[in-house]
mmCIF file of C-alpha atoms in Angstrom:
data_model
loop_
_atom_site.group_PDB
_atom_site.id
_atom_site.type_symbol
_atom_site.label_atom_id
_atom_site.label_comp_id
_atom_site.label_asym_id
_atom_site.label_seq_id
_atom_site.Cartn_x
_atom_site.Cartn_y
_atom_site.Cartn_z
ATOM 1 C CA MET A 470 54.284 -36.496 23.255
ATOM 2 C CA ARG A 471 53.793 -32.746 23.217
ATOM 3 C CA ILE A 472 53.271 -32.838 19.461
ATOM 4 C CA SER A 473 50.791 -35.685 19.790
ATOM 5 C CA ARG A 474 48.811 -33.723 22.355
ATOM 6 C CA PHE A 475 48.793 -30.697 19.995
ATOM 7 C CA ILE A 476 47.507 -32.837 17.165
ATOM 8 C CA TYR A 477 44.811 -34.267 19.375
ATOM 9 C CA THR A 478 43.638 -30.992 20.904
ATOM 10 C CA ALA A 479 43.850 -28.906 17.707
ATOM 11 C CA LEU A 480 43.084 -31.224 14.887
ATOM 12 C CA VAL A 481 40.425 -33.451 16.382
ATOM 13 C CA PRO A 482 37.959 -30.602 17.020
ATOM 14 C CA ALA A 483 38.663 -29.318 13.491
ATOM 15 C CA PHE A 484 37.991 -32.764 12.097
ATOM 16 C CA MET A 485 34.801 -33.025 14.084
ATOM 17 C CA ALA A 486 33.655 -29.630 12.842
ATOM 18 C CA VAL A 487 34.163 -30.789 9.277
ATOM 19 C CA ALA A 488 32.711 -34.248 9.847
ATOM 20 C CA PHE A 489 29.567 -32.863 11.435
ATOM 21 C CA SER A 490 28.920 -30.163 8.873
ATOM 22 C CA PHE A 491 27.405 -31.916 5.935
ATOM 23 C CA THR A 492 24.555 -32.002 3.530
ATOM 24 C CA MET A 493 21.737 -34.206 4.659
ATOM 25 C CA LYS A 494 20.362 -36.617 2.164
ATOM 26 C CA GLY A 495 17.316 -38.734 1.753
ATOM 27 C CA GLN A 496 15.372 -39.635 4.854
ATOM 28 C CA ASN A 497 17.354 -37.381 7.221
ATOM 29 C CA ALA A 498 16.626 -34.311 5.107
ATOM 30 C CA ASP A 499 12.987 -35.303 4.665
ATOM 31 C CA ALA A 500 12.571 -35.774 8.400
ATOM 32 C CA VAL A 501 14.043 -32.353 9.186
ATOM 33 C CA ILE A 502 11.973 -30.676 6.491
ATOM 34 C CA SER A 503 8.816 -32.372 7.799
ATOM 35 C CA ARG A 504 9.605 -31.191 11.306
ATOM 36 C CA ILE A 505 10.180 -27.625 10.121
ATOM 37 C CA ASN A 506 7.025 -27.686 8.004
ATOM 38 C CA ALA A 507 5.046 -28.913 11.006
ATOM 39 C CA LYS A 508 6.438 -26.072 13.116
ATOM 40 C CA ALA A 509 5.716 -23.512 10.377
ATOM 41 C CA ALA A 510 2.114 -24.709 10.203
ATOM 42 C CA THR A 511 1.640 -23.767 13.856
ATOM 43 C CA ILE A 512 2.650 -20.147 13.257
ATOM 44 C CA LYS A 513 -0.326 -17.813 13.122
ATOM 45 C CA THR A 514 1.371 -14.538 14.041
ATOM 46 C CA ILE A 515 4.920 -13.228 14.351
ATOM 47 C CA GLU A 516 6.218 -10.011 15.860
ATOM 48 C CA ALA A 517 9.956 -9.426 15.660
ATOM 49 C CA ASP A 518 12.725 -6.901 15.416
ATOM 50 C CA PHE A 519 15.109 -7.376 12.523
ATOM 51 C CA THR A 520 18.582 -6.258 11.573
ATOM 52 C CA GLN A 521 19.533 -6.289 7.903
ATOM 53 C CA GLU A 522 23.195 -6.259 6.866
ATOM 54 C CA LYS A 523 23.850 -5.728 3.192
ATOM 55 C CA ASP A 524 27.314 -6.262 1.700
ATOM 56 C CA LEU A 525 28.522 -3.272 -0.298
ATOM 57 C CA SER A 526 31.617 -4.905 -1.717
ATOM 58 C CA ILE A 527 32.467 -1.978 -3.988
ATOM 59 C CA LEU A 528 32.802 0.163 -0.868
ATOM 60 C CA ASN A 529 34.328 -2.594 1.311
ATOM 61 C CA ASP A 530 31.525 -1.931 3.738
ATOM 62 C CA LYS A 531 28.106 -3.022 4.892
ATOM 63 C CA MET A 532 24.820 -1.155 5.059
ATOM 64 C CA VAL A 533 23.046 -1.938 8.316
ATOM 65 C CA SER A 534 19.334 -1.284 8.597
ATOM 66 C CA LYS A 535 16.978 -2.035 11.435
ATOM 67 C CA GLY A 536 13.266 -2.351 11.744
ATOM 68 C CA LYS A 537 10.254 -4.231 12.937
ATOM 69 C CA MET A 538 8.052 -6.840 11.295
ATOM 70 C CA TYR A 539 4.607 -8.245 11.934
ATOM 71 C CA TYR A 540 2.931 -11.244 10.363
ATOM 72 C CA ASP A 541 -0.653 -12.359 10.858
ATOM 73 C CA LYS A 542 -2.364 -15.064 8.825
ATOM 74 C CA GLY A 543 -0.773 -14.227 5.503
ATOM 75 C CA MET A 544 -0.541 -10.475 6.091
ATOM 76 C CA LEU A 545 2.894 -8.900 6.402
ATOM 77 C CA ARG A 546 4.133 -5.566 7.700
ATOM 78 C CA TRP A 547 7.870 -4.917 7.189
ATOM 79 C CA GLU A 548 9.062 -1.544 8.432
ATOM 80 C CA TYR A 549 12.571 -0.087 8.302
ATOM 81 C CA THR A 550 13.114 2.470 11.072
ATOM 82 C CA SER A 551 16.872 3.086 10.879
ATOM 83 C CA PRO A 552 18.769 4.643 9.161
ATOM 84 C CA TYR A 553 15.903 5.309 6.776
ATOM 85 C CA SER A 554 12.149 5.052 6.991
ATOM 86 C CA TYR A 555 10.489 2.589 4.654
ATOM 87 C CA LEU A 556 7.284 0.647 5.066
ATOM 88 C CA PHE A 557 5.977 -2.369 3.194
ATOM 89 C CA ILE A 558 2.513 -3.772 3.942
ATOM 90 C CA MET A 559 0.779 -6.651 2.218
ATOM 91 C CA ASN A 560 -2.637 -7.452 3.653
ATOM 92 C CA GLY A 561 -3.913 -9.971 1.120
ATOM 93 C CA GLU A 562 -5.805 -7.382 -0.916
ATOM 94 C CA LYS A 563 -3.521 -4.372 -1.087
ATOM 95 C CA VAL A 564 0.199 -3.653 -1.105
ATOM 96 C CA LEU A 565 1.734 -0.466 0.288
ATOM 97 C CA LEU A 566 5.259 0.824 -0.363
ATOM 98 C CA GLN A 567 5.979 3.990 1.582
ATOM 99 C CA SER A 568 9.254 5.890 1.755
ATOM 100 C CA SER A 569 9.980 9.248 3.339
ATOM 101 C CA THR A 570 9.167 10.918 0.031
ATOM 102 C CA SER A 571 6.437 8.848 -1.572
ATOM 103 C CA THR A 572 3.636 6.332 -1.121
ATOM 104 C CA THR A 573 2.619 3.670 -3.636
ATOM 105 C CA THR A 574 -0.296 1.271 -3.281
ATOM 106 C CA GLY A 575 -1.439 -1.562 -5.498
ATOM 107 C CA ASP A 576 -3.845 -4.466 -5.699
ATOM 108 C CA VAL A 577 -2.460 -7.886 -4.911
ATOM 109 C CA ALA A 578 -5.078 -9.683 -7.011
ATOM 110 C CA SER A 579 -4.207 -7.850 -10.205
ATOM 111 C CA ASN A 580 -0.430 -8.050 -9.877
ATOM 112 C CA ARG A 581 1.341 -11.373 -10.178
ATOM 113 C CA ILE A 582 4.673 -9.982 -9.057
ATOM 114 C CA TYR A 583 3.226 -8.519 -5.868
ATOM 115 C CA ARG A 584 1.617 -11.863 -5.075
ATOM 116 C CA MET A 585 4.803 -13.790 -5.720
ATOM 117 C CA ILE A 586 7.044 -11.497 -3.714
ATOM 118 C CA ALA A 587 4.616 -11.329 -0.794
ATOM 119 C CA ARG A 588 4.295 -15.126 -0.799
ATOM 120 C CA ILE A 589 8.059 -15.618 -0.820
ATOM 121 C CA MET A 590 8.639 -13.085 1.970
ATOM 122 C CA VAL A 591 6.003 -14.714 4.150
ATOM 123 C CA ASP A 592 7.133 -18.262 3.366
ATOM 124 C CA THR A 593 10.799 -17.561 4.115
ATOM 125 C CA ILE A 594 10.018 -15.775 7.394
ATOM 126 C CA THR A 595 7.809 -18.615 8.610
ATOM 127 C CA GLY A 596 9.789 -21.499 7.090
ATOM 128 C CA LYS A 597 6.891 -22.583 4.883
ATOM 129 C CA SER A 598 9.144 -22.245 1.813
ATOM 130 C CA LEU A 599 10.399 -25.774 2.465
ATOM 131 C CA ASP A 600 7.146 -27.417 1.541
ATOM 132 C CA GLY A 601 7.802 -27.456 -2.196
ATOM 133 C CA GLY A 602 5.627 -24.559 -3.307
ATOM 134 C CA GLY A 603 7.463 -24.396 -6.626
ATOM 135 C CA ASP A 604 9.472 -21.272 -5.843
ATOM 136 C CA PHE A 605 12.664 -23.030 -4.726
ATOM 137 C CA SER A 606 14.483 -26.325 -4.714
ATOM 138 C CA VAL A 607 15.520 -27.202 -1.167
ATOM 139 C CA LYS A 608 18.658 -28.773 0.271
ATOM 140 C CA MET A 609 19.232 -29.203 4.010
ATOM 141 C CA GLU A 610 22.586 -28.699 5.673
ATOM 142 C CA THR A 611 23.378 -29.269 9.290
ATOM 143 C CA SER A 612 26.230 -28.220 11.508
ATOM 144 C CA SER A 613 26.902 -27.789 15.196
ATOM 145 C CA LYS A 614 25.135 -24.428 14.912
ATOM 146 C CA GLY A 615 21.884 -25.868 13.617
ATOM 147 C CA ASN A 616 19.999 -26.632 10.426
ATOM 148 C CA VAL A 617 20.230 -24.515 7.314
ATOM 149 C CA ALA A 618 17.889 -24.823 4.368
ATOM 150 C CA VAL A 619 19.569 -23.831 1.120
ATOM 151 C CA LEU A 620 16.920 -22.623 -1.298
ATOM 152 C CA THR A 621 17.783 -22.317 -4.973
ATOM 153 C CA PRO A 622 15.320 -20.152 -6.904
ATOM 154 C CA LEU A 623 13.346 -21.824 -9.661
ATOM 155 C CA LYS A 624 11.538 -18.760 -10.947
ATOM 156 C CA ARG A 625 13.315 -16.417 -13.333
ATOM 157 C CA GLU A 626 12.291 -13.255 -11.505
ATOM 158 C CA ILE A 627 13.938 -14.400 -8.279
ATOM 159 C CA LYS A 628 16.909 -16.020 -10.031
ATOM 160 C CA SER A 629 17.714 -12.657 -11.568
ATOM 161 C CA MET A 630 18.278 -11.213 -8.104
ATOM 162 C CA PHE A 631 19.580 -14.058 -5.953
ATOM 163 C CA LYS A 632 21.426 -17.260 -6.685
ATOM 164 C CA GLU A 633 20.580 -18.707 -3.287
ATOM 165 C CA VAL A 634 18.564 -18.094 -0.132
ATOM 166 C CA ARG A 635 19.759 -19.689 3.098
ATOM 167 C CA LEU A 636 17.330 -20.071 5.983
ATOM 168 C CA HIS A 637 18.926 -20.672 9.374
ATOM 169 C CA PHE A 638 16.762 -22.442 11.948
ATOM 170 C CA ASP A 639 17.191 -22.329 15.702
ATOM 171 C CA GLU A 640 16.928 -25.299 18.035
ATOM 172 C CA SER A 641 13.156 -24.902 18.082
ATOM 173 C CA ASP A 642 12.962 -25.124 14.254
ATOM 174 C CA TYR A 643 12.014 -21.462 13.886
ATOM 175 C CA VAL A 644 13.716 -19.234 11.299
ATOM 176 C CA SER A 645 16.373 -17.145 13.032
ATOM 177 C CA LYS A 646 18.281 -15.729 10.093
ATOM 178 C CA ILE A 647 17.812 -15.302 6.340
ATOM 179 C CA GLU A 648 20.753 -14.988 3.974
ATOM 180 C CA LEU A 649 20.122 -13.701 0.460
ATOM 181 C CA VAL A 650 23.127 -14.456 -1.759
ATOM 182 C CA GLU A 651 23.565 -12.562 -5.031
ATOM 183 C CA GLY A 652 25.290 -13.964 -8.085
ATOM 184 C CA THR A 653 28.374 -11.862 -7.263
ATOM 185 C CA GLY A 654 28.625 -13.441 -3.815
ATOM 186 C CA ASP A 655 27.424 -10.320 -2.002
ATOM 187 C CA LYS A 656 24.993 -11.139 0.754
ATOM 188 C CA THR A 657 22.089 -9.555 2.552
ATOM 189 C CA VAL A 658 21.643 -11.083 5.999
ATOM 190 C CA ILE A 659 18.440 -10.518 7.943
ATOM 191 C CA SER A 660 18.549 -11.523 11.606
ATOM 192 C CA LEU A 661 15.428 -11.742 13.732
ATOM 193 C CA SER A 662 15.404 -10.909 17.431
ATOM 194 C CA GLY A 663 12.838 -10.444 20.198
ATOM 195 C CA VAL A 664 10.578 -12.812 18.299
ATOM 196 C CA LYS A 665 7.048 -13.420 19.613
ATOM 197 C CA TYR A 666 5.010 -16.202 18.039
ATOM 198 C CA ASN A 667 1.219 -16.372 18.090
ATOM 199 C CA ALA A 668 0.810 -13.250 20.251
ATOM 200 C CA PRO A 669 -2.110 -10.947 19.368
ATOM 201 C CA VAL A 670 -1.288 -8.523 16.552
ATOM 202 C CA SER A 671 -3.418 -5.465 15.895
ATOM 203 C CA ALA A 672 -5.206 -5.513 12.555
ATOM 204 C CA SER A 673 -4.556 -1.781 12.221
ATOM 205 C CA LEU A 674 -0.903 -2.561 11.531
ATOM 206 C CA PHE A 675 -1.882 -3.994 8.139
ATOM 207 C CA GLU A 676 -4.261 -1.273 7.032
ATOM 208 C CA VAL A 677 -3.611 0.232 3.618
ATOM 209 C CA LYS A 678 -5.555 3.421 3.020
ATOM 210 C CA MET B 1393 8.495 -10.090 -16.890
ATOM 211 C CA ARG B 1394 8.730 -7.259 -19.385
ATOM 212 C CA LEU B 1395 11.927 -5.296 -19.100
ATOM 213 C CA PHE B 1396 10.112 -1.994 -19.034
ATOM 214 C CA SER B 1397 7.238 -3.076 -16.817
ATOM 215 C CA LEU B 1398 7.427 -0.667 -13.927
ATOM 216 C CA ASP B 1399 5.098 -2.740 -11.772
ATOM 217 C CA SER B 1400 7.512 -5.641 -11.961
ATOM 218 C CA PHE B 1401 10.322 -3.582 -10.568
ATOM 219 C CA LYS B 1402 8.489 -1.651 -7.902
ATOM 220 C CA PHE B 1403 9.747 -4.038 -5.295
ATOM 221 C CA PHE B 1404 13.248 -3.922 -6.573
ATOM 222 C CA SER B 1405 13.542 -0.300 -7.651
ATOM 223 C CA PHE B 1406 15.737 1.230 -10.219
ATOM 224 C CA ALA B 1407 14.461 -0.509 -13.267
ATOM 225 C CA ALA B 1408 13.129 2.993 -13.750
ATOM 226 C CA ILE B 1409 16.754 4.024 -13.921
ATOM 227 C CA LEU B 1410 16.132 2.658 -17.423
ATOM 228 C CA SER B 1411 14.440 5.917 -18.165
ATOM 229 C CA LEU B 1412 17.813 7.575 -17.764
ATOM 230 C CA VAL B 1413 18.321 6.388 -21.314
ATOM 231 C CA VAL B 1414 17.029 9.779 -22.359
ATOM 232 C CA SER B 1415 19.182 12.791 -21.833
ATOM 233 C CA CYS B 1416 19.142 14.373 -18.422
ATOM 234 C CA SER B 1417 19.505 18.079 -17.838
ATOM 235 C CA ALA B 1418 20.041 19.667 -14.449
ATOM 236 C CA ALA B 1419 17.134 21.634 -13.087
ATOM 237 C CA ARG B 1420 19.432 24.453 -12.105
ATOM 238 C CA PRO B 1421 22.545 25.875 -13.667
ATOM 239 C CA ALA B 1422 25.548 23.757 -12.746
ATOM 240 C CA GLU B 1423 27.860 25.063 -10.058
ATOM 241 C CA THR B 1424 31.401 24.058 -9.414
ATOM 242 C CA ALA B 1425 31.777 21.478 -6.653
ATOM 243 C CA THR B 1426 33.723 22.698 -3.656
ATOM 244 C CA SER B 1427 37.080 21.003 -3.374
ATOM 245 C CA SER B 1428 36.362 20.008 0.247
ATOM 246 C CA LEU B 1429 33.557 17.560 -0.682
ATOM 247 C CA SER B 1430 34.825 14.010 -0.387
ATOM 248 C CA GLY B 1431 34.256 10.857 1.619
ATOM 249 C CA ARG B 1432 31.169 8.700 2.080
ATOM 250 C CA MET B 1433 27.954 10.236 0.770
ATOM 251 C CA SER B 1434 24.461 8.873 0.470
ATOM 252 C CA TRP B 1435 21.143 9.901 -0.958
ATOM 253 C CA SER B 1436 17.600 8.661 -1.102
ATOM 254 C CA VAL B 1437 16.676 8.596 -4.751
ATOM 255 C CA SER B 1438 13.210 8.993 -6.190
ATOM 256 C CA VAL B 1439 12.222 8.667 -9.803
ATOM 257 C CA MET B 1440 9.243 10.953 -10.319
ATOM 258 C CA ARG B 1441 6.746 11.483 -13.074
ATOM 259 C CA GLY B 1442 3.929 13.971 -12.945
ATOM 260 C CA GLY B 1443 4.760 14.785 -9.350
ATOM 261 C CA SER B 1444 4.358 11.163 -8.221
ATOM 262 C CA ALA B 1445 7.208 8.869 -7.300
ATOM 263 C CA LEU B 1446 7.434 5.785 -9.488
ATOM 264 C CA LEU B 1447 10.324 4.210 -7.676
ATOM 265 C CA THR B 1448 12.558 4.868 -4.688
ATOM 266 C CA GLY B 1449 15.904 3.609 -3.531
ATOM 267 C CA LEU B 1450 19.271 4.542 -2.117
ATOM 268 C CA CYS B 1451 22.596 5.659 -3.613
ATOM 269 C CA ILE B 1452 25.694 5.217 -1.455
ATOM 270 C CA ALA B 1453 29.068 6.365 -2.746
ATOM 271 C CA ASP B 1454 32.634 7.175 -1.814
ATOM 272 C CA VAL B 1455 33.886 10.414 -3.336
ATOM 273 C CA SER B 1456 37.592 11.095 -3.628
ATOM 274 C CA ASP B 1457 39.567 14.080 -4.815
ATOM 275 C CA ILE B 1458 41.724 13.237 -7.791
ATOM 276 C CA GLN B 1459 43.903 16.013 -9.101
ATOM 277 C CA GLY B 1460 41.272 18.682 -8.599
ATOM 278 C CA GLY B 1461 38.457 16.513 -9.920
ATOM 279 C CA LYS B 1462 36.116 14.080 -8.215
ATOM 280 C CA ASP B 1463 35.994 10.348 -8.593
ATOM 281 C CA MET B 1464 33.083 8.360 -7.223
ATOM 282 C CA LYS B 1465 32.360 4.711 -6.709
ATOM 283 C CA GLY B 1466 29.189 3.408 -5.235
ATOM 284 C CA THR B 1467 26.016 1.471 -5.563
ATOM 285 C CA PHE B 1468 22.307 1.869 -6.184
ATOM 286 C CA VAL B 1469 20.136 -0.421 -4.023
ATOM 287 C CA ASN B 1470 16.523 -0.424 -2.975
ATOM 288 C CA GLU B 1471 15.426 -0.278 0.634
ATOM 289 C CA PHE B 1472 15.226 -4.081 0.790
ATOM 290 C CA GLY B 1473 18.907 -4.234 -0.105
ATOM 291 C CA VAL B 1474 18.375 -5.495 -3.648
ATOM 292 C CA ARG B 1475 21.124 -4.019 -5.762
ATOM 293 C CA ALA B 1476 20.363 -2.450 -9.117
ATOM 294 C CA PHE B 1477 24.019 -1.855 -9.971
ATOM 295 C CA ASP B 1478 27.391 -0.613 -8.768
ATOM 296 C CA PHE B 1479 29.191 2.199 -10.546
ATOM 297 C CA LYS B 1480 32.519 3.995 -10.882
ATOM 298 C CA ALA B 1481 32.603 7.586 -12.034
ATOM 299 C CA GLU B 1482 35.961 8.968 -13.133
ATOM 300 C CA ARG B 1483 36.926 12.500 -14.031
ATOM 301 C CA LYS B 1484 39.087 12.334 -17.149
ATOM 302 C CA PRO B 1485 41.964 14.761 -17.810
ATOM 303 C CA SER B 1486 39.739 16.383 -20.438
ATOM 304 C CA GLY B 1487 37.329 17.315 -17.632
ATOM 305 C CA LYS B 1488 34.625 14.916 -18.807
ATOM 306 C CA THR B 1489 33.120 12.399 -16.398
ATOM 307 C CA ARG B 1490 32.909 8.768 -17.402
ATOM 308 C CA VAL B 1491 30.650 6.321 -15.560
ATOM 309 C CA LYS B 1492 31.095 2.565 -15.688
ATOM 310 C CA ILE B 1493 28.104 0.429 -14.676
ATOM 311 C CA LEU B 1494 29.261 -2.630 -12.743
ATOM 312 C CA SER B 1495 27.493 -5.822 -11.618
ATOM 313 C CA PRO B 1496 24.042 -4.759 -12.823
ATOM 314 C CA MET B 1497 20.996 -6.785 -11.943
ATOM 315 C CA LYS B 1498 19.973 -9.034 -14.814
ATOM 316 C CA ALA B 1499 17.337 -6.704 -16.146
ATOM 317 C CA LEU B 1500 19.913 -3.941 -16.541
ATOM 318 C CA SER B 1501 22.676 -6.106 -17.992
ATOM 319 C CA ASN B 1502 21.983 -5.337 -21.655
ATOM 320 C CA PRO B 1503 25.223 -3.765 -22.987
ATOM 321 C CA VAL B 1504 23.431 -0.994 -24.848
ATOM 322 C CA LEU B 1505 21.420 -0.187 -21.769
ATOM 323 C CA ARG B 1506 24.526 -0.098 -19.608
ATOM 324 C CA HIS B 1507 26.253 2.221 -22.037
ATOM 325 C CA VAL B 1508 23.359 4.659 -22.224
ATOM 326 C CA LEU B 1509 22.785 4.474 -18.472
ATOM 327 C CA GLY B 1510 26.459 5.244 -17.922
ATOM 328 C CA LYS B 1511 26.305 8.260 -20.192
ATOM 329 C CA ASP B 1512 23.274 9.708 -18.473
ATOM 330 C CA LEU B 1513 24.642 9.141 -14.991
ATOM 331 C CA ALA B 1514 27.798 10.911 -16.118
ATOM 332 C CA LYS B 1515 25.661 14.002 -16.603
ATOM 333 C CA VAL B 1516 24.214 13.629 -13.117
ATOM 334 C CA PHE B 1517 27.581 13.067 -11.452
ATOM 335 C CA SER B 1518 29.429 15.755 -13.385
ATOM 336 C CA SER B 1519 27.326 18.386 -11.677
ATOM 337 C CA GLY B 1520 28.833 19.649 -8.457
ATOM 338 C CA GLU B 1521 25.326 20.178 -7.136
ATOM 339 C CA LEU B 1522 24.854 16.491 -6.404
ATOM 340 C CA LEU B 1523 27.809 16.502 -4.042
ATOM 341 C CA GLU B 1524 26.793 19.812 -2.482
ATOM 342 C CA CYS B 1525 23.286 18.541 -1.773
ATOM 343 C CA ALA B 1526 24.774 15.642 0.175
ATOM 344 C CA GLN B 1527 26.081 18.222 2.600
ATOM 345 C CA ASP B 1528 22.986 20.418 2.634
ATOM 346 C CA GLU B 1529 19.295 19.888 3.200
ATOM 347 C CA PHE B 1530 18.010 20.550 -0.290
ATOM 348 C CA PRO B 1531 17.540 17.773 -2.816
ATOM 349 C CA TYR B 1532 19.227 17.661 -6.210
ATOM 350 C CA ARG B 1533 16.757 17.383 -9.057
ATOM 351 C CA CYS B 1534 17.497 16.310 -12.591
ATOM 352 C CA SER B 1535 14.850 16.323 -15.280
ATOM 353 C CA SER B 1536 14.969 14.152 -18.359
ATOM 354 C CA ALA B 1537 13.525 14.882 -21.772
ATOM 355 C CA SER B 1538 10.943 12.102 -21.252
ATOM 356 C CA GLY B 1539 9.318 13.948 -18.361
ATOM 357 C CA MET B 1540 10.943 11.887 -15.610
ATOM 358 C CA GLU B 1541 12.557 13.675 -12.711
ATOM 359 C CA TYR B 1542 15.337 12.171 -10.619
ATOM 360 C CA VAL B 1543 15.522 13.483 -7.100
ATOM 361 C CA PHE B 1544 18.573 12.817 -4.944
ATOM 362 C CA SER B 1545 17.810 13.754 -1.324
ATOM 363 C CA PRO B 1546 20.612 13.741 1.231
ATOM 364 C CA SER B 1547 20.245 10.793 3.562
ATOM 365 C CA ALA B 1548 22.501 9.556 6.353
ATOM 366 C CA ILE B 1549 22.880 5.844 5.660
#
């Protein structure tokens, strides 16, 4: 009897965890994607803190960076504050890359790569990347922890850097975590916290001089 | 995307490491590394031309003392965490430094490129100044024959 109780209490939850972690197909996946797309369409602004953990497998370690991001109607400000200073701004017309030692600006209109990267960053942060924009193929997974969109790059430039992007959604269908998986298996995980949606964001945050 | 298109790599950094294919000479006479320099070290790296930075990124490495020489293993990534490549630098019994480029991003995976990149990084890493600058406030500068300058600035990462 004792063994039976062990089997029940130990194995049943394990079985349930496996049974309820699966790839959604067909109508279920479409319904979840539609719901997420609908939520993404309501997002006009985002303000959030982020923590980025990058696997450094050769050093058996991780590099942890922190910063703050702002999004407003297609404009993005992504700023690392610790342990290094680095600022990226894309305001629809101009791009700014600023480190502690240098500043680079460029025109979005004249640079296809800038446009693509800015679009992908914005679409993954908001969840709009699920709407079939041609950058990724999308597969939905669900588990007890929530829905995960597994994005496989279609474009060569992104494929060369990542084999997969995993977007984790919270119970409100907002993006809570982004996993960037390299071909070697090393990951960069970006977690959002203190997220404010549709709060006023100052236009000065996106100025590129 | 052209391999040598700098614009294409500005987001991802270190394609300009390609310019290390030309020989690299230290800006100052080489000094012997102090035997106490070992452990985790990190630098912000800028690739400069004409006084302007073309690309920036980070180099993080573990340095270990091996029989009086220095071995290093580490990685070059950009600030977004996109890796250009990992590396291992070994001091041979002859005193020469050999650098192996590991897990390069696709654009740097050409075997000839990896070989030449390894040879030029060997010149950078063989100088004790790079390790000393990780402990001090001054940057380590290395100029190449093509007019590019590589600046390693100590950075706590």
